[in-house]
């Protein structure tokens, strides 16, 4: 199965891109972030025509997450972090076959030391406790999405410029490592140790053409799935299309 994640940065704008990519890339399961759509406006029927069932949790203008699958979902679906009060629609968990899929749109944090930054760290701490419980119940766990954290300097086009800035600060990276410490693996790094592979590129300063970016979109897999992973990558093709998202899809192949 090919399992992917893509921050589409407005599904209303990017639906033609998503449709084209689904037809060309043929993923089995896709996690979306920043759909920016209320549930009543989600294009469920259009995606069904492409062969994908959908579960979704959205809000107007901001945030929003969704899961698409060629394989039926079970009836149970989680749309909020347990015991953590948060009106923002940033998480979605569902089961597909023997796989538990958790879609995350991690808080950006705005600026190191700001109130939003502290909220990001609290949010990640709550997610860690939730994932700890999820792993106990679902050993075949995949946690994927826009993490808004570059794991290390290999994932940053200019580490010196970004040092201790938002998305690359020590507290954020420590929080991500605490998730990995539960027994999760960054699937991309199972197959590629090189620097210079990015999933997000700013719209400004011709960042895509210049090769400037960050790898902040991740697919984390549990220890039980590590041996079943056969490939992982970043698909930059949609970034070349007209009016693209600033993110590109990331994916893992699981036998």
Short mmCIF file of C-alpha atoms in Angstrom, two decimals:
data_model
loop_
_atom_site.label_atom_id
_atom_site.label_comp_id
_atom_site.label_asym_id
_atom_site.label_seq_id
_atom_site.Cartn_x
_atom_site.Cartn_y
_atom_site.Cartn_z
CA UNK A 1 0.00 0.00 0.00
CA UNK A 2 1.16 3.51 -0.83
CA UNK A 3 0.31 5.89 2.01
CA UNK A 4 0.79 9.62 1.48
CA UNK A 5 0.37 12.99 3.13
CA UNK A 6 -0.18 16.39 1.51
CA UNK A 7 -0.83 19.83 2.91
CA UNK A 8 -2.97 21.15 0.07
CA UNK A 9 -3.25 24.70 1.44
CA UNK A 10 -6.96 25.04 0.54
CA UNK A 11 -8.79 22.13 -1.01
CA UNK A 12 -11.18 24.58 -2.64
CA UNK A 13 -8.25 25.93 -4.69
CA UNK A 14 -6.26 22.73 -5.03
CA UNK A 15 -9.00 20.18 -5.82
CA UNK A 16 -7.96 19.99 -9.51
CA UNK A 17 -4.40 19.30 -8.40
CA UNK A 18 -5.51 16.65 -5.94
CA UNK A 19 -7.65 14.94 -8.57
CA UNK A 20 -4.79 14.89 -11.07
CA UNK A 21 -2.32 13.64 -8.50
CA UNK A 22 -4.62 10.86 -7.29
CA UNK A 23 -5.01 9.63 -10.86
CA UNK A 24 -1.29 9.79 -11.61
CA UNK A 25 0.31 8.71 -8.31
CA UNK A 26 -2.35 6.13 -7.38
CA UNK A 27 -1.93 6.27 -3.58
CA UNK A 28 -4.06 3.90 -1.50
CA UNK A 29 -4.43 6.17 1.53
CA UNK A 30 -3.92 9.94 1.66
CA UNK A 31 -3.88 12.31 4.62
CA UNK A 32 -4.66 15.95 3.81
CA UNK A 33 -4.00 19.06 5.88
CA UNK A 34 -5.18 22.66 5.59
CA UNK A 35 -8.30 21.73 3.69
CA UNK A 36 -9.82 25.03 4.92
CA UNK A 37 -13.35 23.77 4.33
CA UNK A 38 -16.36 23.32 6.54
CA UNK A 39 -17.57 19.71 6.51
CA UNK A 40 -20.69 20.60 4.49
CA UNK A 41 -18.48 21.79 1.64
CA UNK A 42 -16.06 18.86 1.57
CA UNK A 43 -15.96 17.29 -1.97
CA UNK A 44 -16.89 13.82 -0.77
CA UNK A 45 -18.78 12.81 -3.92
CA UNK A 46 -16.03 14.03 -6.24
CA UNK A 47 -13.46 11.95 -4.40
CA UNK A 48 -15.79 8.96 -4.37
CA UNK A 49 -15.96 9.20 -8.16
CA UNK A 50 -12.17 8.84 -8.15
CA UNK A 51 -12.45 5.70 -6.02
CA UNK A 52 -11.73 7.18 -2.58
CA UNK A 53 -13.80 7.05 0.58
CA UNK A 54 -13.33 10.07 2.85
CA UNK A 55 -13.46 11.04 6.49
CA UNK A 56 -12.89 14.69 7.34
CA UNK A 57 -12.89 17.30 10.05
CA UNK A 58 -12.82 20.90 8.92
CA UNK A 59 -13.57 24.51 9.61
CA UNK A 60 -13.98 27.64 7.55
CA UNK A 61 -10.84 29.45 6.29
CA UNK A 62 -8.29 27.72 8.54
CA UNK A 63 -6.88 24.28 9.39
CA UNK A 64 -8.91 21.19 8.45
CA UNK A 65 -7.79 17.58 7.99
CA UNK A 66 -9.07 14.65 5.95
CA UNK A 67 -8.27 11.03 5.20
CA UNK A 68 -8.93 9.40 1.83
CA UNK A 69 -8.77 5.66 1.25
CA UNK A 70 -9.46 3.11 -1.44
CA UNK A 71 -10.05 0.61 1.37
CA UNK A 72 -13.07 1.08 3.68
CA UNK A 73 -12.59 2.79 7.02
CA UNK A 74 -13.92 1.27 10.21
CA UNK A 75 -16.79 3.21 11.76
CA UNK A 76 -14.75 4.69 14.63
CA UNK A 77 -13.03 8.02 13.99
CA UNK A 78 -11.22 10.45 16.35
CA UNK A 79 -11.39 14.16 15.54
CA UNK A 80 -9.75 15.74 18.61
CA UNK A 81 -6.87 15.11 20.99
CA UNK A 82 -8.34 13.39 24.06
CA UNK A 83 -8.40 15.53 27.21
CA UNK A 84 -6.99 18.57 25.41
CA UNK A 85 -9.31 21.51 24.82
CA UNK A 86 -8.70 22.90 21.34
CA UNK A 87 -11.30 24.31 18.91
CA UNK A 88 -8.92 24.05 15.95
CA UNK A 89 -9.45 21.15 13.55
CA UNK A 90 -5.95 19.67 13.40
CA UNK A 91 -6.18 15.92 14.06
CA UNK A 92 -7.97 12.95 12.60
CA UNK A 93 -7.51 9.25 13.31
CA UNK A 94 -9.13 6.25 11.64
CA UNK A 95 -8.46 2.57 10.99
CA UNK A 96 -8.01 1.08 7.52
CA UNK A 97 -7.56 -2.67 7.43
CA UNK A 98 -4.84 -3.48 9.97
CA UNK A 99 -3.43 0.07 9.89
CA UNK A 100 -4.21 2.86 12.33
CA UNK A 101 -3.75 6.22 10.59
CA UNK A 102 -3.29 9.47 12.53
CA UNK A 103 -3.33 12.67 10.47
CA UNK A 104 -1.73 15.71 12.14
CA UNK A 105 -1.60 19.35 11.17
CA UNK A 106 0.83 20.54 13.83
CA UNK A 107 0.61 24.10 15.12
CA UNK A 108 3.01 26.49 13.36
CA UNK A 109 4.01 28.43 16.47
CA UNK A 110 4.62 31.75 14.71
CA UNK A 111 7.80 32.79 16.58
CA UNK A 112 10.05 31.17 19.18
CA UNK A 113 9.06 32.38 22.64
CA UNK A 114 5.61 33.64 21.62
CA UNK A 115 2.31 32.52 23.14
CA UNK A 116 1.61 30.52 19.98
CA UNK A 117 4.99 28.83 20.35
CA UNK A 118 4.17 27.77 23.91
CA UNK A 119 0.79 26.52 22.68
CA UNK A 120 2.60 24.47 20.03
CA UNK A 121 4.74 22.78 22.68
CA UNK A 122 1.69 22.06 24.88
CA UNK A 123 -0.15 20.71 21.84
CA UNK A 124 2.73 18.38 20.97
CA UNK A 125 2.96 17.16 24.57
CA UNK A 126 -0.75 16.28 24.47
CA UNK A 127 -0.30 14.52 21.12
CA UNK A 128 2.55 12.47 22.59
CA UNK A 129 0.34 11.12 25.38
CA UNK A 130 -2.42 10.37 22.89
CA UNK A 131 -0.02 8.51 20.59
CA UNK A 132 1.37 6.54 23.50
CA UNK A 133 -2.14 5.18 24.11
CA UNK A 134 -2.73 4.66 20.38
CA UNK A 135 0.41 2.54 20.09
CA UNK A 136 -0.69 0.31 22.91
CA UNK A 137 -3.98 -0.34 21.17
CA UNK A 138 -2.77 -0.19 17.55
CA UNK A 139 0.76 -1.54 16.99
CA UNK A 140 0.48 -0.93 13.22
CA UNK A 141 0.44 2.85 13.61
CA UNK A 142 1.19 5.50 10.98
CA UNK A 143 1.38 9.14 12.09
CA UNK A 144 1.70 11.55 9.19
CA UNK A 145 1.07 15.12 8.21
CA UNK A 146 2.49 18.61 8.28
CA UNK A 147 4.59 18.61 11.44
CA UNK A 148 5.86 22.20 11.06
CA UNK A 149 9.23 20.98 12.38
CA UNK A 150 12.37 20.20 10.37
CA UNK A 151 13.84 17.18 12.20
CA UNK A 152 17.52 18.15 11.79
CA UNK A 153 19.87 20.33 9.76
CA UNK A 154 19.79 17.94 6.79
CA UNK A 155 16.18 19.00 6.38
CA UNK A 156 16.96 22.73 6.04
CA UNK A 157 18.40 24.45 2.97
CA UNK A 158 20.36 26.95 5.08
CA UNK A 159 20.83 25.63 8.64
CA UNK A 160 22.81 28.67 9.76
CA UNK A 161 20.06 31.07 8.68
CA UNK A 162 17.34 28.96 10.32
CA UNK A 163 19.19 28.10 13.52
CA UNK A 164 16.86 28.38 16.55
CA UNK A 165 14.16 29.97 14.37
CA UNK A 166 10.59 28.73 14.27
CA UNK A 167 10.28 25.23 12.73
CA UNK A 168 13.95 24.54 13.54
CA UNK A 169 14.35 25.43 17.21
CA UNK A 170 15.71 23.05 19.83
CA UNK A 171 12.44 22.83 21.83
CA UNK A 172 10.48 21.91 18.70
CA UNK A 173 13.00 19.29 17.62
CA UNK A 174 13.07 17.87 21.13
CA UNK A 175 9.28 17.58 21.03
CA UNK A 176 9.48 15.71 17.74
CA UNK A 177 12.17 13.42 19.13
CA UNK A 178 9.88 12.67 22.05
CA UNK A 179 7.29 11.37 19.56
CA UNK A 180 9.90 9.22 17.88
CA UNK A 181 10.92 8.00 21.31
CA UNK A 182 7.56 6.27 21.63
CA UNK A 183 8.76 3.80 19.01
CA UNK A 184 8.08 5.66 15.77
CA UNK A 185 10.41 5.97 12.79
CA UNK A 186 10.79 8.73 10.20
CA UNK A 187 10.09 6.59 7.12
CA UNK A 188 11.97 8.87 4.71
CA UNK A 189 15.18 8.45 6.70
CA UNK A 190 14.91 4.68 6.53
CA UNK A 191 15.78 4.99 2.84
CA UNK A 192 17.63 8.28 2.43
CA UNK A 193 20.28 9.88 4.64
CA UNK A 194 21.11 12.77 2.31
CA UNK A 195 20.53 16.45 2.96
CA UNK A 196 18.66 18.68 0.57
CA UNK A 197 15.28 16.97 0.25
CA UNK A 198 12.40 19.32 1.03
CA UNK A 199 8.60 19.09 1.22
CA UNK A 200 7.85 22.79 1.77
CA UNK A 201 9.12 25.76 -0.17
CA UNK A 202 8.12 29.36 0.38
CA UNK A 203 6.16 31.06 -2.38
CA UNK A 204 8.50 34.03 -2.09
CA UNK A 205 12.02 34.61 -3.43
CA UNK A 206 11.61 31.91 -6.11
CA UNK A 207 12.42 29.37 -3.40
CA UNK A 208 11.34 26.35 -5.45
CA UNK A 209 13.53 27.26 -8.43
CA UNK A 210 16.47 27.96 -6.14
CA UNK A 211 16.08 24.72 -4.21
CA UNK A 212 15.36 26.45 -0.91
CA UNK A 213 13.06 24.67 1.51
CA UNK A 214 12.44 22.57 4.58
CA UNK A 215 11.39 18.96 5.09
CA UNK A 216 8.52 19.42 7.54
CA UNK A 217 5.97 16.95 6.13
CA UNK A 218 6.63 13.52 7.62
CA UNK A 219 5.35 9.96 7.63
CA UNK A 220 6.18 8.25 10.92
CA UNK A 221 5.69 4.50 11.21
CA UNK A 222 5.68 2.20 14.21
CA UNK A 223 8.29 -0.44 14.96
CA UNK A 224 5.84 -3.13 13.87
CA UNK A 225 5.63 -1.54 10.39
CA UNK A 226 9.33 -0.77 9.96
CA UNK A 227 10.12 -4.16 8.43
CA UNK A 228 7.15 -3.82 6.07
CA UNK A 229 8.28 -0.47 4.65
CA UNK A 230 9.84 -0.90 1.20
CA UNK A 231 10.24 2.70 -0.04
CA UNK A 232 9.56 6.33 0.90
CA UNK A 233 9.88 9.64 -0.88
CA UNK A 234 8.82 13.19 -1.66
CA UNK A 235 6.86 13.92 -4.83
CA UNK A 236 7.81 17.42 -6.02
CA UNK A 237 5.85 17.23 -9.29
CA UNK A 238 2.71 19.06 -8.02
CA UNK A 239 4.89 22.00 -6.95
CA UNK A 240 5.60 22.66 -10.66
CA UNK A 241 1.90 23.02 -11.52
CA UNK A 242 0.09 26.33 -11.86
CA UNK A 243 -1.09 27.82 -8.54
CA UNK A 244 0.50 25.04 -6.44
CA UNK A 245 0.40 24.40 -2.73
CA UNK A 246 3.61 25.43 -1.00
CA UNK A 247 3.86 21.80 0.19
CA UNK A 248 4.40 18.66 -1.87
CA UNK A 249 3.17 15.11 -1.14
CA UNK A 250 5.29 12.73 0.93
CA UNK A 251 4.73 8.98 0.95
CA UNK A 252 5.72 5.54 2.21
CA UNK A 253 5.17 2.12 0.66
CA UNK A 254 4.06 -0.62 3.08
CA UNK A 255 3.85 -4.30 2.12
#
